[in-house]
Amino acid sequence: KANINGGKNIFKDYFEIEYLTLEQKNAFISDQSELLINGPGGSGKTIILLAKMIQLLKTNEDKRAVLLSFGNNHAYVPTCYQKTFQKADISCEVQPTVWDNMDETYSMILKKSFQRN
């Protein structure tokens, strides 16, 4: 189910989405520790990922998460993620990832992550 503490429906209350495709629903309700979500642009991959992170962070007091994003739209994507997490009352910090220096990036991941308020 997409409901979390307080009876909020993640998709309806945070994304204003009423219905999911069968594939989206199956990806969201999966309890596998690793899941490959593949699809064309606009198919809802990011929304499923963000919704799953919200669910995990809101229903597990001590959970933390790290979200890495690859792509060319570095200015828009972090802002979009931040707004989504703020709407769900989850604190987050966006750090630019320097792929040329993976040691620095790995250290940053170990020290900082999204966490529940």
Coordinates of C-alpha atoms in Angstrom, one line a residue:
K1 CA 0.0 0.0 0.0
A2 CA 1.0 3.6 -0.6
N3 CA -0.3 4.8 2.8
I4 CA 2.1 5.9 5.5
N5 CA 1.9 7.3 9.0
G6 CA -1.1 9.6 9.4
G7 CA -3.0 8.0 6.6
K8 CA -1.2 9.9 3.9
N9 CA -1.2 8.3 0.4
I10 CA 2.3 9.0 -1.0
F11 CA 1.2 9.2 -4.7
K12 CA -2.0 11.2 -4.1
D13 CA -0.7 13.5 -1.4
Y14 CA 2.9 14.2 -2.5
F15 CA 2.7 13.7 -6.3
E16 CA -1.0 14.3 -7.0
I17 CA -1.2 11.0 -8.9
E18 CA -4.4 9.0 -8.7
Y19 CA -3.5 5.8 -10.6
L20 CA -0.4 3.7 -11.3
T21 CA 0.2 1.3 -14.1
L22 CA 0.6 -2.4 -13.1
E23 CA 4.4 -2.1 -13.6
Q24 CA 4.6 1.0 -11.5
K25 CA 2.6 -0.6 -8.7
N26 CA 4.7 -3.8 -8.8
A27 CA 7.9 -1.8 -8.6
F28 CA 6.6 0.2 -5.6
I29 CA 5.3 -2.7 -3.6
S30 CA 8.3 -4.9 -4.2
D31 CA 10.3 -5.8 -1.1
Q32 CA 13.4 -6.8 -3.0
S33 CA 16.6 -5.2 -1.6
E34 CA 17.7 -4.4 -5.2
L35 CA 15.4 -3.5 -8.0
L36 CA 16.1 -2.5 -11.6
I37 CA 13.5 0.0 -12.9
N38 CA 13.8 0.5 -16.6
G39 CA 11.6 2.5 -19.0
P40 CA 11.4 5.4 -21.4
G41 CA 11.4 9.0 -20.3
G42 CA 8.1 10.0 -18.7
S43 CA 7.2 6.5 -17.6
G44 CA 7.3 7.3 -13.9
K45 CA 10.7 5.8 -12.9
T46 CA 11.7 8.8 -10.8
I47 CA 8.3 9.1 -9.1
I48 CA 8.4 5.4 -8.1
L49 CA 11.9 5.9 -6.7
L50 CA 11.1 9.0 -4.7
A51 CA 7.8 7.5 -3.4
K52 CA 9.7 4.4 -2.3
M53 CA 12.3 6.5 -0.5
I54 CA 9.5 8.5 1.2
Q55 CA 7.8 5.4 2.3
L56 CA 11.0 3.9 3.8
L57 CA 12.1 7.1 5.5
K58 CA 8.6 7.8 7.0
T59 CA 7.9 4.3 8.3
N60 CA 11.3 3.5 9.7
E61 CA 12.5 5.8 12.4
D62 CA 16.3 5.2 12.0
K63 CA 16.5 4.8 8.2
R64 CA 18.7 7.0 6.1
A65 CA 19.0 7.1 2.3
V66 CA 21.4 8.3 -0.4
L67 CA 20.1 9.2 -3.8
L68 CA 22.6 9.5 -6.7
S69 CA 21.4 11.1 -9.9
F70 CA 23.1 10.7 -13.2
G71 CA 22.3 13.0 -16.2
N72 CA 22.8 16.3 -17.8
N73 CA 20.2 18.3 -16.0
H74 CA 22.1 19.0 -12.8
A75 CA 20.3 22.3 -11.9
Y76 CA 16.7 21.0 -12.2
V77 CA 16.9 17.5 -10.8
P78 CA 18.2 18.3 -7.3
T79 CA 15.6 21.1 -6.9
C80 CA 12.8 18.7 -8.0
Y81 CA 14.0 16.1 -5.4
Q82 CA 14.4 18.7 -2.7
K83 CA 10.8 20.0 -3.2
T84 CA 9.4 16.5 -3.1
F85 CA 11.2 15.7 0.1
Q86 CA 10.2 19.0 1.7
K87 CA 6.6 18.3 0.9
A88 CA 6.9 15.0 2.7
D89 CA 8.7 16.8 5.7
I90 CA 12.0 14.9 5.1
S91 CA 15.2 16.9 5.5
C92 CA 17.7 16.5 2.7
E93 CA 21.0 18.0 1.5
V94 CA 22.0 18.1 -2.1
Q95 CA 25.7 17.8 -2.8
P96 CA 27.1 18.1 -6.3
T97 CA 28.8 14.8 -7.2
V98 CA 32.3 15.1 -8.6
W99 CA 32.7 11.9 -10.7
D100 CA 36.4 12.7 -11.3
N101 CA 37.1 12.3 -7.6
M102 CA 35.2 9.2 -6.5
D103 CA 37.1 9.0 -3.1
E104 CA 35.7 12.5 -2.2
T105 CA 32.2 11.5 -3.3
Y106 CA 32.4 8.2 -1.4
S107 CA 33.5 10.1 1.8
M108 CA 30.6 12.5 1.3
I109 CA 28.1 9.6 1.0
L110 CA 29.4 8.0 4.2
K111 CA 29.1 11.3 6.1
K112 CA 25.8 12.7 4.8
S113 CA 22.5 11.3 3.7
F114 CA 18.8 12.1 3.6
Q115 CA 17.2 11.5 6.9
R116 CA 13.8 11.7 8.5
N117 CA 13.0 14.9 10.6

